[in-house]
Coordinates of C-alpha atoms in Angstrom, one line a residue:
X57 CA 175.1 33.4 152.4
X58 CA 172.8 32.2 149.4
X59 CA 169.6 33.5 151.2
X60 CA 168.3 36.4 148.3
X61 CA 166.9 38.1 151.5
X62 CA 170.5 39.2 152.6
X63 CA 171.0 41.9 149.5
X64 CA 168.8 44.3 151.9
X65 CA 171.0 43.9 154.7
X66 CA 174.2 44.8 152.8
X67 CA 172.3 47.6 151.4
X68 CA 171.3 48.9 154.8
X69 CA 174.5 48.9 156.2
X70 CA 176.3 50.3 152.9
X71 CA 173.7 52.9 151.5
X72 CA 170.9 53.2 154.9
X73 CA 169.3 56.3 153.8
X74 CA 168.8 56.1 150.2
X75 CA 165.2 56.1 148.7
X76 CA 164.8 52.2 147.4
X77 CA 160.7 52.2 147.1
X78 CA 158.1 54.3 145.7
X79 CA 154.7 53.9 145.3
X80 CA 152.0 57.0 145.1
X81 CA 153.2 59.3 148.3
X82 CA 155.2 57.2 149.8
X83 CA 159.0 56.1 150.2
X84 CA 160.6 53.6 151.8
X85 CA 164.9 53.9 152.2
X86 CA 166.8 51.2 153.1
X87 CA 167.2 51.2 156.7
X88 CA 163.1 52.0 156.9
X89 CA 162.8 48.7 154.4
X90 CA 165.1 46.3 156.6
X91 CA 163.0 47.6 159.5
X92 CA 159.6 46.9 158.2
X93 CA 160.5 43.6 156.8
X94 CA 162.5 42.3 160.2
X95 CA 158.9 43.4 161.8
X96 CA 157.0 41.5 159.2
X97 CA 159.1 38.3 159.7
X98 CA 158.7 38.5 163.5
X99 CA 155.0 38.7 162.4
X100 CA 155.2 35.7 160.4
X101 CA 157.4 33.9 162.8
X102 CA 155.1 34.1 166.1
X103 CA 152.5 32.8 163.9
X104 CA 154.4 29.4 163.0
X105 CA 156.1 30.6 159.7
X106 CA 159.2 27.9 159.1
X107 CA 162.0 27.6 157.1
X108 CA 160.5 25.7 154.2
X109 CA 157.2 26.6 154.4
X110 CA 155.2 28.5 151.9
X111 CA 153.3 31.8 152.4
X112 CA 150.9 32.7 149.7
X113 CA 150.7 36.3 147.8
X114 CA 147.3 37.8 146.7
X115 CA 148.5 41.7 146.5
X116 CA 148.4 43.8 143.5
X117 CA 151.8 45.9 143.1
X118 CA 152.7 47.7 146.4
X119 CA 155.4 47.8 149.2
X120 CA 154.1 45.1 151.2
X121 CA 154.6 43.2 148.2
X122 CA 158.5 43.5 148.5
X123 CA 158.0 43.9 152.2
X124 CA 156.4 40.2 152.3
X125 CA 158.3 38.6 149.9
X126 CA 162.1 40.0 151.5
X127 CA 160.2 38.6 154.8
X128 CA 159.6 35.2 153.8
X129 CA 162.6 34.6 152.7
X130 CA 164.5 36.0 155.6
X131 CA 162.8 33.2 157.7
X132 CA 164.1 30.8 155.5
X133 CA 160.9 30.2 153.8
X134 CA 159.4 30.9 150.2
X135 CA 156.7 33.4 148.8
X136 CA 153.8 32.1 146.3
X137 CA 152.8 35.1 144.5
X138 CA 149.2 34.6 142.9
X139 CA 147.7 36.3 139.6
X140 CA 145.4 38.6 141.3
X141 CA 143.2 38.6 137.7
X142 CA 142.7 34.6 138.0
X143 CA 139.2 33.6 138.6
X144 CA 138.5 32.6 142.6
X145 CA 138.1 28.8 142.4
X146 CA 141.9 29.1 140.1
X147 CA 143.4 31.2 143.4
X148 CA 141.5 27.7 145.5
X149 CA 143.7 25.3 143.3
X150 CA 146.8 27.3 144.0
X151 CA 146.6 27.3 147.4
X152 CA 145.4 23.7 147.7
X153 CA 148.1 22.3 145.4
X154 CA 150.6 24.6 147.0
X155 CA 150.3 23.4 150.8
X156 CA 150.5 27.0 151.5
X157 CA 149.5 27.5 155.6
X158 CA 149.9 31.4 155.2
X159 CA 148.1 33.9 152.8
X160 CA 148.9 37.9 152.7
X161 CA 145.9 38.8 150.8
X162 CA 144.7 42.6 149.6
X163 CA 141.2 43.4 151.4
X164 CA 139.8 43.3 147.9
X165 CA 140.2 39.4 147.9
X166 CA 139.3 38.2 151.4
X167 CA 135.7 37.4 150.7
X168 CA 136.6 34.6 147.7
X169 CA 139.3 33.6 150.2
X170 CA 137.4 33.3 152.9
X171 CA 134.6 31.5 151.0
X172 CA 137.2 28.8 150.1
X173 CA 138.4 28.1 153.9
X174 CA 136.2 25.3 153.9
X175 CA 138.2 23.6 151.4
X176 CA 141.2 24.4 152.6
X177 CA 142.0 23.4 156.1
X178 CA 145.8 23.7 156.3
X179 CA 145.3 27.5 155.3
X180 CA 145.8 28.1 159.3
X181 CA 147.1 32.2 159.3
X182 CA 145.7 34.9 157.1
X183 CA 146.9 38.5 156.8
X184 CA 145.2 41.1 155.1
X185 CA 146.5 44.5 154.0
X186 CA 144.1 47.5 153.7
X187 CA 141.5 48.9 155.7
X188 CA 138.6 47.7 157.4
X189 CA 138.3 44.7 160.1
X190 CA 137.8 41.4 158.5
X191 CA 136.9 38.1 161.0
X192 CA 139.5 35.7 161.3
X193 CA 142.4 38.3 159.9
X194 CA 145.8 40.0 160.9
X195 CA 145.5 43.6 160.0
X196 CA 149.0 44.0 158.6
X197 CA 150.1 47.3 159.5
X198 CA 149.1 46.1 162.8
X199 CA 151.5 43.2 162.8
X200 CA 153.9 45.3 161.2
X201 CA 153.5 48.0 164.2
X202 CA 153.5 45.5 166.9
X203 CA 157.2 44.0 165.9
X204 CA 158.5 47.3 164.9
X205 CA 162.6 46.8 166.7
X206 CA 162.6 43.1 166.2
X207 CA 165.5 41.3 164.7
X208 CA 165.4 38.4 162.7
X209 CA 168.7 36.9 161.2
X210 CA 168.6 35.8 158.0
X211 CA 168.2 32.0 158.0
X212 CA 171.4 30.9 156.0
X213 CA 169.8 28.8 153.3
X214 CA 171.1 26.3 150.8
X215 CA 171.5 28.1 147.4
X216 CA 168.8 24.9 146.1
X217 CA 166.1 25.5 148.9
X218 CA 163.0 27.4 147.3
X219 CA 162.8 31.2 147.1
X220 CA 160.0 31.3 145.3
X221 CA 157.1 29.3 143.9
X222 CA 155.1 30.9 141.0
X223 CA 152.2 28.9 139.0
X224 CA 152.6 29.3 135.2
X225 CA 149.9 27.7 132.8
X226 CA 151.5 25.3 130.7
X227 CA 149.6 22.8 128.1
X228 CA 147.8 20.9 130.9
X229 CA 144.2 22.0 132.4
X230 CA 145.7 22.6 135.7
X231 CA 148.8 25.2 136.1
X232 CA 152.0 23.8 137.4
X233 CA 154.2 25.1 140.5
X234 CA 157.7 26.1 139.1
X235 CA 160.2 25.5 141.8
X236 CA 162.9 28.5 141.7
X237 CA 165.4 28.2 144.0
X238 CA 167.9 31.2 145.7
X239 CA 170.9 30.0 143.4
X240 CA 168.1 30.9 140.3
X241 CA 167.6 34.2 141.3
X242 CA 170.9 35.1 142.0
X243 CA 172.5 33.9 138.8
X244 CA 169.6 35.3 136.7
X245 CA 170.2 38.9 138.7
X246 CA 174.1 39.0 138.0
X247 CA 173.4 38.1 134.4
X248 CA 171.2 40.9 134.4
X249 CA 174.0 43.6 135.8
X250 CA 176.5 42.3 133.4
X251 CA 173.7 42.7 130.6
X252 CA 172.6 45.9 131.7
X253 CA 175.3 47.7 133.8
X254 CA 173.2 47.5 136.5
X255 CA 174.3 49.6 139.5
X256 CA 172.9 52.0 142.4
X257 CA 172.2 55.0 139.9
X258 CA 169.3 52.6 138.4
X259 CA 165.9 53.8 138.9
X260 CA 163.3 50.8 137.8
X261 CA 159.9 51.7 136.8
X262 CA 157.6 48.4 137.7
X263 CA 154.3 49.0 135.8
X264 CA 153.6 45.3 134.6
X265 CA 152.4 43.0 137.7
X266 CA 154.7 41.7 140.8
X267 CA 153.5 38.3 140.2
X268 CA 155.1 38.0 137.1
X269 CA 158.4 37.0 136.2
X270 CA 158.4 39.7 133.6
X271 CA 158.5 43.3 136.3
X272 CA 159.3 41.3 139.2
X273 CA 162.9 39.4 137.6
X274 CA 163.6 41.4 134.3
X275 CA 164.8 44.6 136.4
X276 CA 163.1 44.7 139.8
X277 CA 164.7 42.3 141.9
X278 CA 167.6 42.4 139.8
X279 CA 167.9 46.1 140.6
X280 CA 167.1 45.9 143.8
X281 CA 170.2 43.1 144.0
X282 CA 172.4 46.2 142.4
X283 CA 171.8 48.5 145.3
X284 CA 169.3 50.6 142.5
X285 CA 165.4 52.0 143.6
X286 CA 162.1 50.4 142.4
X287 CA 159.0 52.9 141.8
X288 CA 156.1 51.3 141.2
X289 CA 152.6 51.9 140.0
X290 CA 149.6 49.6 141.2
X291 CA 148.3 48.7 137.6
X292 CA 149.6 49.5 134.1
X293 CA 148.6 52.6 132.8
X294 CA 150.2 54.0 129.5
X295 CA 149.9 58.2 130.7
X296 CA 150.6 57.8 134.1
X297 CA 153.8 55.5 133.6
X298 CA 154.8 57.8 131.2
X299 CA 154.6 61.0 134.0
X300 CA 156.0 58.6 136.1
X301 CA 159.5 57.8 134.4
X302 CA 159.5 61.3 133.9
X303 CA 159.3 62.3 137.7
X304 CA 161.5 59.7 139.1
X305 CA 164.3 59.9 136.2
X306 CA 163.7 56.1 135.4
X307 CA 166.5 54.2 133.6
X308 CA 164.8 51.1 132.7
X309 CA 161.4 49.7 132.6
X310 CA 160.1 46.7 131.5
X311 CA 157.0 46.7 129.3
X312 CA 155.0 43.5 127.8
X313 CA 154.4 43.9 124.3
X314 CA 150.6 44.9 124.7
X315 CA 152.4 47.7 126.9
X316 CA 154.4 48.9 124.5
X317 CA 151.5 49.4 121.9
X318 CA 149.6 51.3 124.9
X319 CA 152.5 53.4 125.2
X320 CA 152.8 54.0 121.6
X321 CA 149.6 55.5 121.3
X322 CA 150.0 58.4 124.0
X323 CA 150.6 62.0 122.6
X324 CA 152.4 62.5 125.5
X325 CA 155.2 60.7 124.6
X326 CA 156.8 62.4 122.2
X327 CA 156.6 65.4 124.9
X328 CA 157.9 63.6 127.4
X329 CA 161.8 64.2 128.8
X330 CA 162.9 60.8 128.8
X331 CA 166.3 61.1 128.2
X332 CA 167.1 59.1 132.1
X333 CA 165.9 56.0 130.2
X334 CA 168.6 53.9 129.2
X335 CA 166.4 50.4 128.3
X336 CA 163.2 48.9 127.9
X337 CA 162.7 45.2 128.8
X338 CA 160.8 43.3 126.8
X339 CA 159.3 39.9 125.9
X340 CA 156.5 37.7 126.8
X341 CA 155.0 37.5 123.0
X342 CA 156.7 37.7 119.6
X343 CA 156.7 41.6 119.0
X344 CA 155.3 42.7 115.3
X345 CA 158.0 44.2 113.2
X346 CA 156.2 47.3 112.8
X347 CA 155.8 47.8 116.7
X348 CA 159.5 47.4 117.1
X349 CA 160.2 49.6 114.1
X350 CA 158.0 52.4 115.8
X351 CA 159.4 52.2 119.2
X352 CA 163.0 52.4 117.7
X353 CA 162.2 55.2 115.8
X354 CA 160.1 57.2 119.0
X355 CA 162.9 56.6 121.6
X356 CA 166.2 56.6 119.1
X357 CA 168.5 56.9 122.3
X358 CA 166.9 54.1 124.7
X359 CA 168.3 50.5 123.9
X360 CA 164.8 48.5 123.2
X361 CA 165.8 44.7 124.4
X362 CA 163.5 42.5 123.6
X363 CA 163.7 38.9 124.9
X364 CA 163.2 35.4 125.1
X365 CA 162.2 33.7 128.5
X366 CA 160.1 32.2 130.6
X367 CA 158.9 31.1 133.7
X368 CA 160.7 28.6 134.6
X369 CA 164.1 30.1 133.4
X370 CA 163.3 33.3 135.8
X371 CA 162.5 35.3 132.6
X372 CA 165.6 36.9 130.5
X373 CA 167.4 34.0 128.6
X374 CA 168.2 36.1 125.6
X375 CA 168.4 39.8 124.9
X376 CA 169.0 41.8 121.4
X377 CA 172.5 43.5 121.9
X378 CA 172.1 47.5 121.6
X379 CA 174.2 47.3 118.6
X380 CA 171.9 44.8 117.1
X381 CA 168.5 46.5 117.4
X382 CA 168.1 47.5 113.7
X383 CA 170.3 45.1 111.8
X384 CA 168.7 42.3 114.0
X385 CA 165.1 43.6 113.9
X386 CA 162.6 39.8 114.8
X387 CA 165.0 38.2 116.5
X388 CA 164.9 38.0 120.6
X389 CA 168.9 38.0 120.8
X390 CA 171.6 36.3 122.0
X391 CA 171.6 34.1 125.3
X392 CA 172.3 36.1 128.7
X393 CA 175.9 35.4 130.7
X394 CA 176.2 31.6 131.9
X395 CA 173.2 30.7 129.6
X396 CA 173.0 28.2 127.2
X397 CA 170.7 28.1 124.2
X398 CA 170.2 25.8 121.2
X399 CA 167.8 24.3 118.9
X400 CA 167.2 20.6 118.9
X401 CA 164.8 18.2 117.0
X402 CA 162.3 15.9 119.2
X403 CA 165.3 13.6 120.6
X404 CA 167.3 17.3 121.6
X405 CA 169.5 16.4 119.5
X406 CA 171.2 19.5 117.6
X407 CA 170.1 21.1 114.7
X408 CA 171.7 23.3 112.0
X409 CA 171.6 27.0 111.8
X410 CA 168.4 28.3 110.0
X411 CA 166.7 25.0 111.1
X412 CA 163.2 25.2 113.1
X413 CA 163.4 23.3 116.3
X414 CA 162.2 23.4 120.2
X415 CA 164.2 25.8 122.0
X416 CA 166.1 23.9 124.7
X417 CA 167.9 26.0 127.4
X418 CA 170.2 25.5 130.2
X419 CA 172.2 27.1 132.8
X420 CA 172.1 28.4 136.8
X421 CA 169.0 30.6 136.9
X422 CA 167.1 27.0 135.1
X423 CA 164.5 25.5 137.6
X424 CA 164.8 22.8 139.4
X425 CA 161.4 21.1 138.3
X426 CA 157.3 21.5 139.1
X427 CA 156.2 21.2 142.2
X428 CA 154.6 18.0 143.4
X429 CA 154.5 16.9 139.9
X430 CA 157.8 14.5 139.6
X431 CA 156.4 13.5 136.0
X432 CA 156.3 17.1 134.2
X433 CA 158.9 17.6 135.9
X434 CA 161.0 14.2 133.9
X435 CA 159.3 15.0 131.0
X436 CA 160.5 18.9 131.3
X437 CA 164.2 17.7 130.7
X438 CA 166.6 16.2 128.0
X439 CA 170.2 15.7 128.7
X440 CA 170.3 18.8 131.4
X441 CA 168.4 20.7 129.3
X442 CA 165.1 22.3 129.7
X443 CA 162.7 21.4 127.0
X444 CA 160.5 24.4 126.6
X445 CA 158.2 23.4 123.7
X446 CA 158.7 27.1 122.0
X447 CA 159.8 26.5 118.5
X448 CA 163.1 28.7 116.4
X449 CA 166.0 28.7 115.3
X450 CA 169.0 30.4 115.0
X451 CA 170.8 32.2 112.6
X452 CA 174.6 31.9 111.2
X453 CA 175.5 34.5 114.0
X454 CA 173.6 32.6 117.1
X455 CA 170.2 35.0 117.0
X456 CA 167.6 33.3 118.2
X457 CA 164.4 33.3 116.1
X458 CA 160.6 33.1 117.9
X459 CA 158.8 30.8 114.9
X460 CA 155.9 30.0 117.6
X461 CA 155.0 29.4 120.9
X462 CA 154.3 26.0 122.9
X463 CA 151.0 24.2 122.0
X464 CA 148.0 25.5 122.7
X465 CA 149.3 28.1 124.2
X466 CA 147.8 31.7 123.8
X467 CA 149.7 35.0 125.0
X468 CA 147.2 38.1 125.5
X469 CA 148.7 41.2 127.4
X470 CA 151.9 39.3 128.4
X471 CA 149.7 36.6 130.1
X472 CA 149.8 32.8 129.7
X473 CA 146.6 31.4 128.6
X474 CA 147.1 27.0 128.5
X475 CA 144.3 26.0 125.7
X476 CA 143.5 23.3 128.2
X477 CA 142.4 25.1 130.9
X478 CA 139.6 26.9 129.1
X479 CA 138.7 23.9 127.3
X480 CA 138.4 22.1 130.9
X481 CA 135.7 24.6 131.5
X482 CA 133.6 24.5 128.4
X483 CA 133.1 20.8 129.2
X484 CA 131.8 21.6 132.6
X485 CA 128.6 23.3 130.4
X486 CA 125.8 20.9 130.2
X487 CA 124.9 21.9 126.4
X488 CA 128.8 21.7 125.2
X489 CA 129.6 18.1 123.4
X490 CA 132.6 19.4 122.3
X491 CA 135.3 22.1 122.5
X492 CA 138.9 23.1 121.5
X493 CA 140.2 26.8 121.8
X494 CA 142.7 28.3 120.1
X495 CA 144.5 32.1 119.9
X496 CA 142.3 34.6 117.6
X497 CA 144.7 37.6 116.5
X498 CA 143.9 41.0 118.8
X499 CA 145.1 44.5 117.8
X500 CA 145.0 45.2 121.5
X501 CA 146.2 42.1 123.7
X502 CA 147.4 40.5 120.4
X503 CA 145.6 37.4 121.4
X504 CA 142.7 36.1 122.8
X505 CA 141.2 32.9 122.9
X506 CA 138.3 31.4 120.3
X507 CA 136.2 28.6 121.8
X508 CA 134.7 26.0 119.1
X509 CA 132.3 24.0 120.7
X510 CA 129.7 21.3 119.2
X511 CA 126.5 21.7 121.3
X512 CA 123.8 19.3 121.8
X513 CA 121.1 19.0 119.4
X514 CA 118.6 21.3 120.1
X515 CA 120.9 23.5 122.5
X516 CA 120.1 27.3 121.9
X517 CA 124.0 28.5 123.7
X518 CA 125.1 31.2 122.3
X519 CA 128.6 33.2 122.6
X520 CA 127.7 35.6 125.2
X521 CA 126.2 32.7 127.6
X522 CA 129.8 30.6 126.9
X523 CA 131.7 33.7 127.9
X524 CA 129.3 34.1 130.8
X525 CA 129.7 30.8 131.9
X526 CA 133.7 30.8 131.3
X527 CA 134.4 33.9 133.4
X528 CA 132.5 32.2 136.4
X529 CA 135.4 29.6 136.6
X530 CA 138.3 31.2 134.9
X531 CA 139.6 34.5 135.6
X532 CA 138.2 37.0 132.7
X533 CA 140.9 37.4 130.4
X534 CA 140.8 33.1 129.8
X535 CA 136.7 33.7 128.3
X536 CA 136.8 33.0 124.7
X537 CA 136.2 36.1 123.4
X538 CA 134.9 34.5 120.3
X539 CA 132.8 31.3 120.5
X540 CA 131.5 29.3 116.8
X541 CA 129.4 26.5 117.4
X542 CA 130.6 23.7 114.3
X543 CA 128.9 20.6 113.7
X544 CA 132.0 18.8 114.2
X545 CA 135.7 19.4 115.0
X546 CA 138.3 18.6 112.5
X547 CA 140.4 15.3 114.2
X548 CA 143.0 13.4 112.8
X549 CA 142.5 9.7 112.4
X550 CA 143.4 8.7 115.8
X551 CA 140.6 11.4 117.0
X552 CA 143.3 14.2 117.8
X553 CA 141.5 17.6 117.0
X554 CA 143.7 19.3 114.4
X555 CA 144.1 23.1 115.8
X556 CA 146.0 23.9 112.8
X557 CA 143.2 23.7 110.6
X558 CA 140.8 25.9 113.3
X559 CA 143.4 28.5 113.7
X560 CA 143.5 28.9 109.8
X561 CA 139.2 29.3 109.1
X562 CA 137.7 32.6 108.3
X563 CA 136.3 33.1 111.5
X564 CA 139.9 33.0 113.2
X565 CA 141.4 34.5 110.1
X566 CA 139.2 37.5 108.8
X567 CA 137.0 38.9 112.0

């Protein structure tokens, strides 16, 4: 059985009454889970849920989150989980592009969904989870009630079929559906045991977002897989997380590197008794020496692992080795069980230690390719091995080195920002001739993006009406938070604009 969706069974009949979810007040054990997510499949069943299909995700962090997702993939089909902080007309793409004829949507979002049916005519079932009556909607604690007793057998899938689909912004204006199959998951989750020592006496504290590989791979499915318990808070924040792994005696966590600062700067922390917490999870952006010096030094007894992964590798390729936290300090680790890491040149061909190169990675939890997009999806390969445009290298002892990201791409909070996307937008602007974006350093999110634009002559735009105009289109954190207007762009002489030479002036540089 290579259906994901069967770990809760096992669980159910091996450990029924243990405590497995926690959000605010209330707790789900296992037996209550099973029951819940057989009555949510029976839901999603009746309504014309298939194996194959794929049912769409708009929920912050919560238990119908888990409840949904173990649902979906019980019937044999897979779960699209959407950033919930993406602008409405990006949540219309993913649905569109997706094919998705099912969306489980927080009451927050069903007026931009609704707004969109229009446009979307194979969107044919939509569930909402909150209060209130919306037109058109399945409350979902009333499908939930009225299937309460049913039993749905876990469809016995191939270990290739899709679990998942999640959209990751790459270096194109649209993002891209990574295809991660059951066999991904599962190899990326024993990897993480192994790793980790995994077991039932792990308590996961899920503070980053459920739509990201980061919480939702790099310990909470992967505990959940173990048999350990999930407690989860709605959105990040640094005090109450803290209380949190307190309460609940968390062992590990996983905390973007934006998180971490956060974290770093509560009083409370040094107060706190968090002697249950055995790891931190980290990755998502190159960490700052200084950060990682200061977290070592706060919490001497918890094994800080930062990593190396990405969305289409289920997160978690490499990890720093406990051992290695100080005399290692930079480098993202070694690659996880089964996992294959190297550094080639532009053909993938090897290159020697100490040399700069594009990380290429291969092994189980790899995906498959992009959905719908058979191109990306060729170009995405060498050999087997996944391309994944980051740039390293590795030392004389196999550490793997972050010497910088793919192109034109910006990372602020943990989130994926593709150049491209924002720069789609700014041409939408009548007044804009011109425009390239690039990553302007942030003490808080550690990036954000700077728009250069060349206006129209005689165009009055100023920064605050690009960012205005921006965040109607693109989901808030994409606005350039820093617009200059140039007379020209620097190109090369084919006409390429040269980003190297915007991401070194003043403006990027010293404000």
């Amino acid at each position: 059985m290579e259906n994901f969706a069967s770990t809760l069974d096992y669980h159910a009949d091996r450990r029924p009454d243990k405590v497995v979810l926690t959000h605010l007040d209330s707790t789900l054990t296992n037996v209550e889970l099973l029951g819940r997510v057989n009555a949510v499949a029976a839901g999603l069943k009746e309504s014309g849920v298939q194996q194959g299909d794929i049912v769409a995700m708009l929920l912050p962090n919560c238990l119908e989150f888990l409840e949904v997702a173990y649902a979906v993939n019980r019937l044999g089909a897979a779960f699209l989980p959407i950033n919930i902080r993406l602008a409405p007309a990006e949540w219309e793409y993913i649905l569109a592009n997706s094919g998705a004829a099912t969306v489980v949507s927080d009451a927050d979002f069903v007026p931009h969904v609704d707004a969109a049916l229009p446009r979307l005519p194979g969107l044919a079932t939509k569930v909402v989870v909150g209060d209130g009556t919306h037109v058109g909607w399945v409350r979902y604690d009333d499908l939930v009630l009225s299937h309460l007793g049913a039993r749905i057998p876990v469809v016995d899938v191939d270990g290739d079929s899709l679990q998942r689909l999640m959209y990751t912004s790459g270096t194109t204006s649209r993002p891209k559906g990574v295809c991660i199959s059951h066999r991904n998951v599962m190899a990326k989750n024993f990897a993480l045991m192994i790793e980790f020592g995994l077991s039932d006496h792990d308590v996961t504290a899920v503070a980053g977002p459920l739509y990201h590989v980061g919480a939702l791979d790099m310990g909470g499915l992967a505990t959940l897989h173990a048999g350990g318990s999930l407690v989860l808070q709605r959105r990040f924040d640094a005090p109450t997380l803290i209380g949190l792994m307190e309460r609940h005696r968390a062992t590990t966590v996983w905390l973007a590197p934006a998180m971490v600062n956060a974290l770093l700067q509560e009083e409370s922390l040094g107060d706190a008794d968090l002697t249950s917490l055995r790891a931190i999870l980290s990755g998502g952006e190159k960490m700052p020496e200084a950060r990682l010096k200061q977290i070592l030094d706060t919490l001497p007894h918890v094994r800080f692992a930062d990593a190396y992964g990405l969305t289409e590798t289920v997160s978690s390729d490499t990890f720093v080795p406990r051992e290695f936290m100080h005399a290692k300090l930079g480098s993202v680790g070694k690659p996880i069980p089964h996992h294959q890491v190297r550094i080639g040149d532009h053909d993938g061909m090897d290159l020697p230690s100490g040399t700069v190169g594009e990380i290429l990675v291969r092994g189980p939890k790899v995906f498959s390719g992009y959905w719908r997009d058979a191109k990306a999806t060729l170009d995405a390969f060498v050999d087997g091995w996944f391309r994944t445009g980051d740039l390293g290298r590795m030392d004389e002892d196999g550490f793997l080195y972050i010497e910088d990201r793919k192109k034109d791409m910006i990372v602020s909070g943990g989130e994926n920002i593709a150049s491209p996307e924002v720069e789609r937008v700014l041409y939408e602007h009548p007044d804009i001739l011109e425009a390239a974006v690039v990553a302007h350093p942030d003490d808080k999110w550690g990036e954000v993006p700077h728009a250069f634009i060349v206006v129209r002559p005689g165009s009055a735009l100023t920064a605050t009406e690009v960012r205005d105009f921006c965040r109607t289109r693109l989901a808030k954190f994409k606005a350039p938070a820093y617009t200059t207007i140039v007379e020209q762009l620097p190109r090369t002489a084919s006409g390429k604009v040269v980003k190297r030479d915007l991401r070194t002036m003043p403006e990027v540089q010293g404000s």
